[in-house]
Amino acid sequence: MQSVSDFLQLRSLLNTGPFSVTVRVSGQVGSGLRLELNSSLSSLTINSDGDYEFDAKLVTGQNFTVSILTQPTLPAQTCSVNGGTGVVGFGNIATIIVNCDPLRYSVGGTITGLDGATGLVLTNAFDGSTLSVAVASGTFAFTQTYVSGSTYNVTVTTQPNHPVQNCSVTNGSGTIGIVDITTISINCISSAYPIEITAVGIGSGNLTLVNNGSENLPIASDGLYRFPTNLPPSSTYNVQIVSTPPGHQCVLSSNSGTIAGTVSIVANCFSVLAYTPRNGGVLQPTESIRLVFSAEVNTGSCAGSVGTLDTNLSIPIVFTLATTTFANDTLVVSPAPTDSWLTGHRSLTLNCVTNVGAYPLSSNITLSYLIPSNLRYVSEIGGNDGNTGFTAATPKRNIQAAIDSFFGCPSNDCAVLVAQGNYDPTIIGDRIQLVSGISLFGSYELGFTDWRPGEKDSIIMMSAVPASCAAATATNPCASIKADATVTTPVVISGFEIRSGNSAPFMAGVFLDSTNNVRLIDNTINAGTGAAGSAGVLSINSTPILLLNQIDGGYCTASPCTAAGVLMNSTALISPMIVGNVINGGQDLSNSIPDMTSVGIRYAGSVGIDVTNLRQNIISGRNVFNGDPAATSSTSVAFDVGSLAVSSAGVLTGNQFNHGDGYLSYGIRFNGATSIQIGSSTGGNVINGVGLARLENMGIKITNSNHVIRRNIINLGNTTRNNAFNTVAGIYFTSAAGGNAFIDSNFIVGGIANDPTNASTSQLLGIYAVSLGAGSTITGNNIRLGSANGGGTSLVSGITVTNSGAILLANNWIQNGTSNRNARGINLSGITTAMRVFHNTVSSGGDSIGNDAAIYIQGFSNSLLIENNILLMTDDAANNACIYNVNGSAGAIRFNVFHNCANLVFQTAVNYDDICAGGVPGALICVTPLGLAGNFGNNLRLDPNLTSLIGVYNYIPTLATSCQITRSTNFVMADAYNGLGIRPGGDGLVSLGAIEYNLPCTP
């Protein structure tokens, strides 16, 4: 079998054509030979020998048939075609010969299964002629002719690649008689397969995908792409989106599974790139909506859209094509010339497809517009509150004056249009007070000729903090804009920069108090500066709707203080819609407050929050003072849920969480019991530890709760602390009273924990779990750690579990890091139940003093089950062991592969260098028996030959490493992907650590 390590780093974008079809004509002496391609698609008239190319081009997957339409005359000849039918692969077709010489013969045959993107080359040893074959299946022929009695010997001299294939020849040699040779058979079988991406809907920019957290695939345009590395059957793959083109939303048709052939995934980025007028804005009664897509559309592309955007006369809406960036990328939606839009808050849920391939939009998009029945105009230039504000020529000067001039809006569809300029919210009534049904739209050009909300040049900013703000509190802040319980119908605020002043005890940009009807869309909001605290958006007993805003928590100055991007507090369950925002916690102006908190989003309610509609945001906790040892509790946290929010629920997915410097630093922190699921079966969140902490730096920290944590990418930050305890962790989880938790398919990478004095403990932990119930699982995680250096108990560990029930710990890949003290791939303590450690691939990591173990155990009963794992020792030193059991005896150590550890098991102060009985295969020899053969058999000391391809482990059998190690008898776990368990592959009797190998055992 060809080694997968001989893969080529190919161009990611596959060339699928168009390709040429060329024929070689030999032995022609007459004239008027006419050939045709695919029944008159293209034809050639030929009068002499040579190579001839058809005008028509074909693409990968198309059939081709070359036939003779007219035989030559003067003199008359009878010509024949060899190699003239088949399916186009990945290249030009130049394996067709038309032979007109009655005394010479061609050599060819049939080919099946060619899928390699780089070429198959055949050689005829008789004369050394070579032939590059790009026929996926069909016929081929060498382009030479031979006399009768000549021999031929056709072999494969270059095997195809991407996917890796082995092509074999049958009937490849013989002697030519008096007919063309057509009996050679080439059969190509893949031994490793690519992951193939069909990208659609990329209008501009780059999509980046990653497989198994390590190998990136950049995609710049629509087309067929393949990850450079081919994977052998039974390997697992997990493709996730790292970044999307600007303005695009992208989804994958599937993203994970086990390799059984070429994996085909559609990356759909078909999106609406621009809206005119902007989504969420004002639509005048006869105005057209202009939608710019990322792919070509047609007039019927959006015919299936539904909603309340109707017209007064119900005349069919008109769809017209236009061009913005490339042909037919724009659809103009208009009422009929004699019709107009109905007034009110109207919506249209788009159901659109591409012109080519009919791919749907990659995400659900609902257009929301206000078609106003009544307008007011406000402008700094030429504005006067004595004006009526009824027309663009008679604007008011202040926003509150325009709101008040409506004297209410019973129809709930009024709007204030605000031109570019500066507007002080405190001129009338200390703040802008919102009123039901009256929306605000900023950033109109002077004269109100154009709305440009992206420019945010209508600026609402306090020139001075009003005197009334001296009494501001965390429940009644000093704010530029306020909405209260009297706002009972929708109000939109869009296109503004909102900036509160300096300074009051508590400041907010926008204050929502007991209302669910305010929609903040496409604004820049800054909290200003508060002494005790600040919030860009403060929501009390309200359901905020925040779309496409940039929100900043401002500054706070006292000690202690909290500066939040969005701060929510409620005594009832809320379900906010927070989508597509950039939300930053606030900052410490002096960078010296020892107990300041910068938080992107905090929920501090006494009842729960549903996070289902919190997605596609970038949420960050800013850097705060982390001086050592002066900082005592300064905290940077991206998303924080308080301890009383016990009814919190929903799936949190599709966000990026960043956490910075602080004494404490967290990407996501849940302080009490909730039912929030972090990530889903199709995708999670990206969590970046971008700062330096002192005590704790953790991607996810959950206290006293039970959760599902799935498919998140966690990039670990660092800690440094002199002569004091410190911890870096990807997932730090303490369960509620032995409840069940599920931690699966997360990628956890990096991290440094350090005590420069080497006096106190520094810990770097991929996953740390305490008090998990027996139904809990930690499965399918990929963990690659950095280093932990410090005092005597310092530790680097991929997975640490303590004081838990008989959980399942399975199918994890752990590439542990380094430590100057202790390195333990899996670290288990205080577990007295039959915990199941199955099908993991674990490297111990390394340290400088010989305290390494792939699995480290302390405080156990004799019921622990360790089965079907691959255990790798980084350094085979005297004190190290693949399994290090301090004071217990395991219930079963079966069907494992041990490598690079002279001490296979250390148990109750004895080193064991052999394990009874035997193995598969293995000698039935035990120097020091470890236990009963029934429980301690079939282990192997053997190099499993795991080949790391850019961080992705694959298994390749060799003569020295028989794939019989994948055939260990397995009764402990069933097939995962068919719903019968959590094993990685499709054969219930095949296992090797966290992967399977299902091909025949050769060698």
CSV table of C-alpha atoms in Angstrom, one decimal, residues 34-43 56 65 67 69:
chain,number,residue,atom,x,y,z
A,34,ARG,CA,-13.9,14.0,-40.7
A,35,LEU,CA,-14.1,13.4,-37.0
A,36,GLU,CA,-16.8,14.6,-34.6
A,37,LEU,CA,-16.9,15.0,-30.8
A,38,ASN,CA,-20.1,14.2,-28.9
A,39,SER,CA,-22.5,14.0,-31.9
A,40,SER,CA,-21.7,17.2,-33.7
A,41,LEU,CA,-20.7,19.3,-30.7
A,42,SER,CA,-17.5,19.9,-32.6
A,43,SER,CA,-15.9,18.5,-35.7
A,56,ALA,CA,-15.1,22.5,-28.0
A,65,THR,CA,-17.1,10.3,-27.6
A,67,SER,CA,-16.2,9.0,-33.8
A,69,LEU,CA,-18.0,10.9,-39.6
